[in-house]
CSV table of C-alpha atoms in Angstrom, one decimal:
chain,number,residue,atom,x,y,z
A,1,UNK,CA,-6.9,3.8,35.5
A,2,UNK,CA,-7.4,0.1,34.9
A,3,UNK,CA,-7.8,-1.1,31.1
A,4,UNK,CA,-11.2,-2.5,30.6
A,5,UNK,CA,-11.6,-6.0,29.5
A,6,UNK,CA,-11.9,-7.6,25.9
A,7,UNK,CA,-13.0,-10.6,24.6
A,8,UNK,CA,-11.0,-11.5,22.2
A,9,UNK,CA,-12.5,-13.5,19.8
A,10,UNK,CA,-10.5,-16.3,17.3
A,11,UNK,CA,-10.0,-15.7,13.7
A,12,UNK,CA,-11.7,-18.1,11.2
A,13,UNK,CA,-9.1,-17.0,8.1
A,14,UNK,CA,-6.3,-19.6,7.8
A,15,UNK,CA,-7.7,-22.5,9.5
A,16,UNK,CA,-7.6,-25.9,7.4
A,17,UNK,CA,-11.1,-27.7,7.0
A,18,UNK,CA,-10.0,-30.0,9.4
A,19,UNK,CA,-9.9,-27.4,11.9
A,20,UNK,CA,-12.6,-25.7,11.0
A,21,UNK,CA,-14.7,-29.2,10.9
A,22,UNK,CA,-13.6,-29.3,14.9
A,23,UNK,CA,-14.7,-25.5,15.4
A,24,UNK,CA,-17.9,-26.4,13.8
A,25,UNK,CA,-18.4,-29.6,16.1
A,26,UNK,CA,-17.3,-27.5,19.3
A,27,UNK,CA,-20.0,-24.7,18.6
A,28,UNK,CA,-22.8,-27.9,18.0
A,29,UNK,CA,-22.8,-26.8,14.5
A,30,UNK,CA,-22.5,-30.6,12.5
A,31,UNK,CA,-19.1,-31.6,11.2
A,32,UNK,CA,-19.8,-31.3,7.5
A,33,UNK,CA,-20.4,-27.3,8.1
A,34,UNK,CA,-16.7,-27.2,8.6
A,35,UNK,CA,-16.1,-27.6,5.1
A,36,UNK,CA,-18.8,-25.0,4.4
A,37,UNK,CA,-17.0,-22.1,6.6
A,38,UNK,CA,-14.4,-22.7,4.5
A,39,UNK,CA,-16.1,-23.0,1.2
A,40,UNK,CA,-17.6,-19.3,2.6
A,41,UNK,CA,-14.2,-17.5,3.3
A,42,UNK,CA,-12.0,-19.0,1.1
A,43,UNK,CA,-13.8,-19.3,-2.6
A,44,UNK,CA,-16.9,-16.7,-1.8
A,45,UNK,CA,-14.4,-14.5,0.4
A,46,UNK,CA,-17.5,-13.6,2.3
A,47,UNK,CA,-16.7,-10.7,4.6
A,48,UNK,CA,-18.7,-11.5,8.0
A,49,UNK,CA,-19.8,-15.2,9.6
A,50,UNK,CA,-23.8,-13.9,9.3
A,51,UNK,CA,-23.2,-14.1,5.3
A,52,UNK,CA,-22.8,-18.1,5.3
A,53,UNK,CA,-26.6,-18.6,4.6
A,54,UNK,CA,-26.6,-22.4,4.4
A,55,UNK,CA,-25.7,-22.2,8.0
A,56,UNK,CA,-28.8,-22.1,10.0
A,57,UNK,CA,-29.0,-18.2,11.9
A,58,UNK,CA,-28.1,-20.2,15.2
A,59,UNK,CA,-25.6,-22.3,14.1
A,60,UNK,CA,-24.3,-19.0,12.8
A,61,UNK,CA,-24.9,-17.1,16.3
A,62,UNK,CA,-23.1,-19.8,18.1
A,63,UNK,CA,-20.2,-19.3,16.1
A,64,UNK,CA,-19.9,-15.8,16.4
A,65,UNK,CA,-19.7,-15.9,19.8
A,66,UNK,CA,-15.9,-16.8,20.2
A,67,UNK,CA,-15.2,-16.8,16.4
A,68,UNK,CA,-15.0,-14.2,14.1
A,69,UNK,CA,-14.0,-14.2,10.5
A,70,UNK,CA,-11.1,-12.1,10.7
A,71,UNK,CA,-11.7,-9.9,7.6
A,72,UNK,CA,-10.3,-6.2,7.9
A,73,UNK,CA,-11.6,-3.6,5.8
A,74,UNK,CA,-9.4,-1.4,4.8
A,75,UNK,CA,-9.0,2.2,6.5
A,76,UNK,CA,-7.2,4.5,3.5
A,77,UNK,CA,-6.6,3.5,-0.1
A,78,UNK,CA,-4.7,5.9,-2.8
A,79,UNK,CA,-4.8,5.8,-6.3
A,80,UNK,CA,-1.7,6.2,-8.7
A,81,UNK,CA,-1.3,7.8,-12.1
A,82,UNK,CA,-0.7,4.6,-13.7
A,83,UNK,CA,-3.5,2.8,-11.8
A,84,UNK,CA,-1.7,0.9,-8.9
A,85,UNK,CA,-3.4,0.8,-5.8
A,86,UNK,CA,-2.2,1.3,-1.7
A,87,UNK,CA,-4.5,0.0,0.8
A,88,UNK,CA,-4.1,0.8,4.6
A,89,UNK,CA,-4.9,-1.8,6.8
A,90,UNK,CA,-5.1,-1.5,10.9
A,91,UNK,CA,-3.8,-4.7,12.3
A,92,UNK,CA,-3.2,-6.3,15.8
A,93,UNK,CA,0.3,-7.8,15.7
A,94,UNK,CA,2.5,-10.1,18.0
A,95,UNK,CA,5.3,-8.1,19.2
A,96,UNK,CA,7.1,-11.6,20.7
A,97,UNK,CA,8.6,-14.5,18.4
A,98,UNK,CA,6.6,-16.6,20.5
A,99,UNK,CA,3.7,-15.5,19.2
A,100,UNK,CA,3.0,-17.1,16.0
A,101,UNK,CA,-0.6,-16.6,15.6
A,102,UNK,CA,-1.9,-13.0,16.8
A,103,UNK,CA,-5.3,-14.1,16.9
A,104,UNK,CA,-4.5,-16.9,19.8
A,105,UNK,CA,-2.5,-13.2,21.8
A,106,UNK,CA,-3.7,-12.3,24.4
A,107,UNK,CA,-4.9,-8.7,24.4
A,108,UNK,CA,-1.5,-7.5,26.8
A,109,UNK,CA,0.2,-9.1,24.0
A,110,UNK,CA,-1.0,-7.7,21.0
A,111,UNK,CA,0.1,-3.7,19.6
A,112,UNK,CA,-2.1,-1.5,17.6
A,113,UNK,CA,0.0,-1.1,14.1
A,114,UNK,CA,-0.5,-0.4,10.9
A,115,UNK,CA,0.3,-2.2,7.0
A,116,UNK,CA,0.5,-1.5,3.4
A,117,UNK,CA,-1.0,-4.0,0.8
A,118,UNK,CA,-0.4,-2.5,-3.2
A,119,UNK,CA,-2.1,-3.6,-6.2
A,120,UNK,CA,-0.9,-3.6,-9.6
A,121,UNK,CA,-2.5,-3.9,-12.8
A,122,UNK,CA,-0.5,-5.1,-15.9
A,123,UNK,CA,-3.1,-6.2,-19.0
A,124,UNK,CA,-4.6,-8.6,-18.1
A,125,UNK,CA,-2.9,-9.4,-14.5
A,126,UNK,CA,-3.8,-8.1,-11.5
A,127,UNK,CA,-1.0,-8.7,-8.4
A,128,UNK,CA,-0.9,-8.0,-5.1
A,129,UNK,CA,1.8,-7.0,-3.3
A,130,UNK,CA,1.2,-8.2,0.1
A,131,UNK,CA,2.7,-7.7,3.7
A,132,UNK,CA,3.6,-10.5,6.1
A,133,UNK,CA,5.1,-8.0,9.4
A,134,UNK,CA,4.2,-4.0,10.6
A,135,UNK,CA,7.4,-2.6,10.0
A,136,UNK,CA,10.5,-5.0,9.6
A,137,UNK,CA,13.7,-6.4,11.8
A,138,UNK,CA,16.1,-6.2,9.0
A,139,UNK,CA,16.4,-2.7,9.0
A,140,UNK,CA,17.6,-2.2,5.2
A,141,UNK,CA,18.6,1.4,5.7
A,142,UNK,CA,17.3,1.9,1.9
A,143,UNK,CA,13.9,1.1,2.8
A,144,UNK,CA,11.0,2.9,4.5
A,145,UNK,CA,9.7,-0.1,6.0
A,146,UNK,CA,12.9,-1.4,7.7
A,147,UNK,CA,13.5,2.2,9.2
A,148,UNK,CA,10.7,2.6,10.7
A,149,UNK,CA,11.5,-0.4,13.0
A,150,UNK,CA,9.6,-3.7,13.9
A,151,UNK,CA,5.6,-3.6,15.1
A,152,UNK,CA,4.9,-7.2,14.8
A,153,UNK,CA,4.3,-10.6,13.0
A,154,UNK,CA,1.1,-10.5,10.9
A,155,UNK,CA,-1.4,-13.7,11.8
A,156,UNK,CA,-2.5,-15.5,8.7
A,157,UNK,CA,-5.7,-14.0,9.0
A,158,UNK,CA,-4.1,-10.1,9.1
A,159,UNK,CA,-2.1,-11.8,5.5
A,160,UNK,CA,-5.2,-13.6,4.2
A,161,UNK,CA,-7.7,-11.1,4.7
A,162,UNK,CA,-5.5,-8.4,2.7
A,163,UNK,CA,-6.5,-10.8,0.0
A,164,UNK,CA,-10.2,-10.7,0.2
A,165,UNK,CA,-11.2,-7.4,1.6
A,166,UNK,CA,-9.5,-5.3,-1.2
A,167,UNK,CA,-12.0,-4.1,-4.2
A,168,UNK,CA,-10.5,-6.4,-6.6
A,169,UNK,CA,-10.3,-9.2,-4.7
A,170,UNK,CA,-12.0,-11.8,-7.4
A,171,UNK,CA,-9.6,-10.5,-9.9
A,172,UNK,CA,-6.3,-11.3,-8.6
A,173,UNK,CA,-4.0,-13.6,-11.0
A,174,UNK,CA,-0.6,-13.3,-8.7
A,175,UNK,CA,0.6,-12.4,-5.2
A,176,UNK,CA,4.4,-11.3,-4.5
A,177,UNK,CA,5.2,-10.9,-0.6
A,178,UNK,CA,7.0,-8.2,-1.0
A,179,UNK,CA,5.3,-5.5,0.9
A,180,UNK,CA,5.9,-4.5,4.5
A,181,UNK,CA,8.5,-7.0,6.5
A,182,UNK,CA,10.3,-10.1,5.6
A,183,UNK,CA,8.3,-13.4,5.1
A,184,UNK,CA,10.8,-16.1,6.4
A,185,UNK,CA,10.8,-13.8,9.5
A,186,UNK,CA,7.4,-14.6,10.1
A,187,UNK,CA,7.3,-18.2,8.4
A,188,UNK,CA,4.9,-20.0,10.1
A,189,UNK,CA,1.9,-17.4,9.5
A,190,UNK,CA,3.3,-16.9,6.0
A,191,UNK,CA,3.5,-21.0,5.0
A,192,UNK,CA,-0.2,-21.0,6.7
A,193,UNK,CA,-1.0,-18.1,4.0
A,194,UNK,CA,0.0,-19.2,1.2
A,195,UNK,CA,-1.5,-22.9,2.0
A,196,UNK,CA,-4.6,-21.0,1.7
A,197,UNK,CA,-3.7,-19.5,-1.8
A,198,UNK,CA,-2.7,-22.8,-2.8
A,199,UNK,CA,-5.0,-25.3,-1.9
A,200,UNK,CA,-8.0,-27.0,-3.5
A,201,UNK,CA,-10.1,-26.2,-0.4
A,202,UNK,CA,-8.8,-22.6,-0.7
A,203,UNK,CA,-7.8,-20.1,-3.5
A,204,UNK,CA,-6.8,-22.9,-5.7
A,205,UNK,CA,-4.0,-20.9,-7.3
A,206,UNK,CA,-0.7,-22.6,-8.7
A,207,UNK,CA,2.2,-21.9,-7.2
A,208,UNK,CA,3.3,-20.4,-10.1
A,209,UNK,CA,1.3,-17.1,-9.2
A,210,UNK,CA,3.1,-16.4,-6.2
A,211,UNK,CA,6.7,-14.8,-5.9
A,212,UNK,CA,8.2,-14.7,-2.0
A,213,UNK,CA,11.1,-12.0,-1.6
A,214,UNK,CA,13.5,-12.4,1.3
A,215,UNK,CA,16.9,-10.8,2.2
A,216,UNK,CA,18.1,-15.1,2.2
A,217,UNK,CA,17.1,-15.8,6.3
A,218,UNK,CA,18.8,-18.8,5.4
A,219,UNK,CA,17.1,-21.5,8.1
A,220,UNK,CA,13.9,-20.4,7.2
A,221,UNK,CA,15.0,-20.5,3.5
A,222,UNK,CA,16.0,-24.2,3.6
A,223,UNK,CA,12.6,-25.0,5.0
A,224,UNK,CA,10.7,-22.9,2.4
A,225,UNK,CA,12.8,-24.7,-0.7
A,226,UNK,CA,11.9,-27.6,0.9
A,227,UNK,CA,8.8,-27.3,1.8
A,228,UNK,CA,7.3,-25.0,-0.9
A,229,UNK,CA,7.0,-24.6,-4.5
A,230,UNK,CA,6.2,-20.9,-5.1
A,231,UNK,CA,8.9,-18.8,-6.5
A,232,UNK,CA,11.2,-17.1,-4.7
A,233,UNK,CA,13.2,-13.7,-5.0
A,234,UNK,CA,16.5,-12.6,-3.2
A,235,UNK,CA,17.3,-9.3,-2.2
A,236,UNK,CA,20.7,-9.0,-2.9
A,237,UNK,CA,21.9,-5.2,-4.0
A,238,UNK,CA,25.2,-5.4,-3.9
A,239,UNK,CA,27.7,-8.9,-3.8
A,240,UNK,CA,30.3,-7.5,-2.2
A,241,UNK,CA,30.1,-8.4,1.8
A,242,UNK,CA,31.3,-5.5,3.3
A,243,UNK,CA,29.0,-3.0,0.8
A,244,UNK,CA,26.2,-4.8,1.4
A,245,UNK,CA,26.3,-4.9,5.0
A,246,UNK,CA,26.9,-0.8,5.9
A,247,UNK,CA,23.1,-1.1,3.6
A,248,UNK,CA,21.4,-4.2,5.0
A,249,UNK,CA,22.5,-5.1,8.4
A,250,UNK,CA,21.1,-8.2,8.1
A,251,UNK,CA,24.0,-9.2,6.1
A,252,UNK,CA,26.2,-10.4,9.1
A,253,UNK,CA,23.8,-12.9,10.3
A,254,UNK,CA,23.0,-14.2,7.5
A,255,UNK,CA,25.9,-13.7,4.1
A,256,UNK,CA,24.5,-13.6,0.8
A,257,UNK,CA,27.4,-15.6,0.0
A,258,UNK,CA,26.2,-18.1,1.7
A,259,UNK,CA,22.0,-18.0,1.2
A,260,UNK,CA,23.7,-18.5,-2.5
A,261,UNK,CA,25.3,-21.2,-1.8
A,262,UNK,CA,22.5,-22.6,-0.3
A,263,UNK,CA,20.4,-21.9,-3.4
A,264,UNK,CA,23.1,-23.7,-5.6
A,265,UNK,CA,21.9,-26.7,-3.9
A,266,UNK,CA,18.4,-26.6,-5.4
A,267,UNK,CA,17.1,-27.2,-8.9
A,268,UNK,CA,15.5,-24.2,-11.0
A,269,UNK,CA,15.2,-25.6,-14.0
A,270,UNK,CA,11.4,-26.3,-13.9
A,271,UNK,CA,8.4,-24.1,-13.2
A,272,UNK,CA,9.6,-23.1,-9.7
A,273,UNK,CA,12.5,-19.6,-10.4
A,274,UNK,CA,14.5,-18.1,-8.7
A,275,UNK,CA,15.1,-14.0,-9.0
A,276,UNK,CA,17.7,-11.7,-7.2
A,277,UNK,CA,16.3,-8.5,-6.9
A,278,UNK,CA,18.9,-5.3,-7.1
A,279,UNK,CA,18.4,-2.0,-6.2
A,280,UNK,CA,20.6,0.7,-7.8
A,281,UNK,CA,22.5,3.2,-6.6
A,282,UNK,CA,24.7,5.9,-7.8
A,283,UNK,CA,28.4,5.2,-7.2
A,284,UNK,CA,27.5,2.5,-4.8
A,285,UNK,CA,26.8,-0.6,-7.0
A,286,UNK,CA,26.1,0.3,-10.1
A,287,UNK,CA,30.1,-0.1,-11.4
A,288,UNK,CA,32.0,-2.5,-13.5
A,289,UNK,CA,33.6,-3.7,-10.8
A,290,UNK,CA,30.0,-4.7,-9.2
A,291,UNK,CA,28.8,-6.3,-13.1
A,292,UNK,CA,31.9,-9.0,-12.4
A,293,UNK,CA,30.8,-9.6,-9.0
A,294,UNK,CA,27.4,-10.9,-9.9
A,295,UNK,CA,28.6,-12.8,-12.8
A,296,UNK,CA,31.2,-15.0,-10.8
A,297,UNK,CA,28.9,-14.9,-7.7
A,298,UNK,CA,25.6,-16.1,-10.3
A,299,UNK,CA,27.9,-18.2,-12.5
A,300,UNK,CA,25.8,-21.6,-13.4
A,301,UNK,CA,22.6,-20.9,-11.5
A,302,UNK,CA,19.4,-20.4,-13.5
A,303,UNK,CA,18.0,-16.9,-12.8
A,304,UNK,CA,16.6,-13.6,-13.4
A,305,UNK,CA,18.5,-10.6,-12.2
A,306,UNK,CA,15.8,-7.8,-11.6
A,307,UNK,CA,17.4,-4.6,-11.6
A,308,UNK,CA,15.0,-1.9,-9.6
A,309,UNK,CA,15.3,1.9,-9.8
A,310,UNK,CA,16.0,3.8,-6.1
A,311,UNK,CA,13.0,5.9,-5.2
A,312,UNK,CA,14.7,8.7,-3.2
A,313,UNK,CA,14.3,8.6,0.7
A,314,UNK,CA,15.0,11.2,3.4
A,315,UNK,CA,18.6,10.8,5.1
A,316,UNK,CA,19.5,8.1,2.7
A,317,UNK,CA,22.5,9.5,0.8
A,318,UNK,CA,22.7,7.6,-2.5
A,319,UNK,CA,21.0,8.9,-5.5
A,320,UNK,CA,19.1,7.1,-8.3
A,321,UNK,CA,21.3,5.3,-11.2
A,322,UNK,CA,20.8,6.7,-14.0
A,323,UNK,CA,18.7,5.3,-17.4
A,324,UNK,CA,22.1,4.7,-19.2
A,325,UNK,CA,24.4,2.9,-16.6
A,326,UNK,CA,21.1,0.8,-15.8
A,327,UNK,CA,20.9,-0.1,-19.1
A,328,UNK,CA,24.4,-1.4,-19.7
A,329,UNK,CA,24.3,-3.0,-16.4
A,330,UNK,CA,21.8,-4.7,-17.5
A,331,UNK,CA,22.9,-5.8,-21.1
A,332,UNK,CA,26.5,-7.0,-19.3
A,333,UNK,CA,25.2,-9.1,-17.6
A,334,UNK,CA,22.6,-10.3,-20.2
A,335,UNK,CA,26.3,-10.8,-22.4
A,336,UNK,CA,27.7,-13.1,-20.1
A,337,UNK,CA,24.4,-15.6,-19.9
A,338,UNK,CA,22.5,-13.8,-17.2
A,339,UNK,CA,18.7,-13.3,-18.0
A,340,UNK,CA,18.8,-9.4,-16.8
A,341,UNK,CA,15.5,-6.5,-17.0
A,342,UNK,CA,15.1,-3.5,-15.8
A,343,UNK,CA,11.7,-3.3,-13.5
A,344,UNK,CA,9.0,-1.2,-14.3
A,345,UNK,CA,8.9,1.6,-11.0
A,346,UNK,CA,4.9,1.6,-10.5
A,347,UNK,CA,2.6,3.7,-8.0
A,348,UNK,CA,5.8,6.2,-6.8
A,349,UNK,CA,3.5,9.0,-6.7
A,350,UNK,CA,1.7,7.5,-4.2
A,351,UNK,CA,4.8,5.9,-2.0
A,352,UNK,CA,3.8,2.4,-3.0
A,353,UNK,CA,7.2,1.7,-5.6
A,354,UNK,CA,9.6,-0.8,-3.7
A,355,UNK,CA,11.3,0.4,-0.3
A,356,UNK,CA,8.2,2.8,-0.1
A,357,UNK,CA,5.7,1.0,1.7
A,358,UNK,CA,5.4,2.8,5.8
A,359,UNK,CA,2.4,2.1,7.1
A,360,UNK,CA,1.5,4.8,9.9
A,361,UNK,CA,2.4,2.8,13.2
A,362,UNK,CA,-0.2,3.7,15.6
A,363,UNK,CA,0.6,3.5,19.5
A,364,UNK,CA,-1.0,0.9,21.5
A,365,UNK,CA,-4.2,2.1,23.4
C-alpha cells in the first residue's frame, strides 16, 4: 500500500529577518512585515501564524499556505518533588548529516522521534535544559540518551520552539544544552538556535545565560570558540585515556587530551567560562590516583570542575560515589587551585537528573 502524500510545509522559527523579509515579499506580503513575523515569534513567542494581528487575515492566509510557524506543543510533562519540570516533545528529525535543517527534508527523509526538554527552578532563575539531537551518536554507555542510539538532528525550529511552547516560557533567565544529544554534532541547527537566543531581533539574552556541554568534538569546538561567546562545558569523567574510552567511545576520535589542548589555546579569563563536567563512579574515577590526573591535566586553565552524582542505570555496572569521597574529591582539588562543587542532582524522580533524559523513540509511520 502506497504512502499518501504530504505537504510539507517550512518552518518560520530560526529564520533571520532578512529571511523572513524575503518570505514575506514571496507570499506578496510587504517587506517590512518580515520584521514583524519575527517580532511575533521571537519576543511575543506567539504559537500559530493566525496570531500575528497586524498582518492583514490574507497576508496571514498566504503565508500559511507553505509556511508554518513550527511551534510544537508538548505531548507529556512530569513534575518533580523539588519542582523541576520534563516536557515530551514529538519531533521530525534528519536521520542523514546532510540534512541540516529538517524542515527543508523531504518527508522520505524525515523519522518520527521523540525529545526531552527539563526545566529547573533555582530562586529566582529558571533554566532550561534543552536538546539539540533524538537520541545521541556518542554512545556514552553511562547515559540513557547515548544508549538508546541516534534518531536524528533537531532543526532550529524543533530547538527553538522547546523554548516557547513550554509553560514558563516568558520566565526563563538561562539555557544549558545539555539535554538529549551532543550540540557540536548538530552545529549548524544549534549556532542558528542560539543566534535566536542572542540577538536583538530575537530573545535578546546575553551570552552569559547560556552554557553548551559537549564531549570536546574538537572541529566543531574550534568553530564554536571562535565563533561564539556562550559558555561552554566539557564532559570529561575520567582523564585517563584508556578509562575514559571503555565509558565514552567517543574518546578515540576525538582525545580529551587533546580537546584540552585545544582549549588551552583560548582565553577564560573574562565573562565567557569554561566548566568540565565529571560524573562519579564508585571505584572507577573517584581515586587519588584520578584527583592527580585532573590537576596536572587542568594545571593553569581557568575553570570550574563540576563534580555530578551517577543516577543508577540498568546494565551499567558502576555504583554511585559516595557523599564522603565526593566531598574530598572535591576539596583536593579545590587545595591545589581548582574551583571544584559538587552539583545539585534535580528531578531524579522523574528521570530528568543528568544521563536520564530517553525520550520514547517512536517508529516512523
Amino acid at each position: 500500500m502506497s504512502r499518501p502524500f504530504v505537504v510539507m510545509k517550512i518552518k518560520l522559527l530560526g529564520k533571520t529577518p532578512d529571511e523572513l523579509k524575503a518570505i514575506a515579499v514571496s507570499v506578496g506580503l510587504p517587506a517590512f512585515a518580515g520584521k514583524q513575523i519575527a517580532q511575533w515569534m521571537y519576543q511575543k513567542r506567539v504559537k500559530s501564524i493566525d496570531e500575528m494581528t497586524n498582518i492583514s487575515k490574507a497576508g496571514r492566509e498566504k503565508l500559511a499556505e507553505k509556511y508554518e510557524l513550527g511551534v510544537t506543543a508538548p505531548v507529556g510533562m512530569a513534575v518533580s518533588t523539588d519542582g523541576t519540570k520534563k516536557y515530551l516533545f514529538p519531533v521530525s528529525c534528519a536521520r542523514a548529516n546532510s540534512l541540516n535543517a529538517a524542515d527543508d527534508a523531504s518527508d522520505d527523509e524525515l523519522e518520527s522521534a521523540a525529545i526531552e526538554a527539563v526545566m529547573i527552578p533555582d530562586d529566582d532563575r529558571k533554566t532550561l535544559c534543552v536538546s539539540s539531537q533524538s537520541g545521541c551518536r556518542m554512545a556514552c554507555k553511562f547515559c540513557m540518551t547515548g544508549r538508546q542510539g541516534f534518531h536524528g538532528h533537531l532543526s532550529a525550529a524543533d530547538i527553538i520552539s522547546q523554548f516557547i511552547s513550554i509553560d514558563e516560557s516568558q520566565e526563563l533567565t538561562n539555557a544549558v544544552f545539555m539535554g538529549m544529544g551532543e550540540p557540536l554534532d548538530n552545529y549548524e541547527n544549534v549556532m542558528r538556535a542560539i543566534e535566536v537566543l542572542t540577538a536583538d531581533w530575537g530573545f535578546g539574552w546575553s551570552p552569559k545565560r547560556i552554557t553548551l556541554s559537549s564531549i570536546g568534538v574538537i572541529p566543531n569546538l574550534k568553530r564554536y570558540l571562535d565563533e561564539c561567546r556562550c559558555h561552554l562545558a566539557i564532559s570529561l569523567h575520567d582523564p585517563f585515556a584508556d578509562e575514559r574510552a571503555d565509558i565514552m567511545p567517543a574518546q578515540k576520535a576525538y582525545p580529551i587530551q587533546d580537546v584540552i589542548a585545544l582549549i588551552k589555546k583560548y582565553d577564560f579569563s573574562g565573562q565567557r567560562r569554561v566548566s568540565f563536567e565529571y560524573t562519579m563512579f564508585s571505584g572507577y574515577n573517584d581515586t587519588k590516583r584520578h584527583e592527580d590526573g585532573l590537576i596536572r591535566m587542568l594545571r593553569g586553565l581557568e575553570c570550574r570542575v563540576n563534580l555530578i552524582r551517577f543516577h543508577k542505570i540498568p546494565d551499567f555496572p558502576y555504583e554511585t560515589t559516595s557523599e564522603k569521597i565526593m566531598e574530598s574529591f572535591r576539596d583536593r582539588l579545590n587545595a591545589h587551585g581548582i574551583t571544584c562543587t559538587i552539583r545539585s542532582s534535580r528531578g531524579e524522580d522523574i528521570l530528568a537528573a543528568c544521563g536520564m533524559l530517553a525520550g520514547q523513540h517512536k517508529s516512523k509511520s
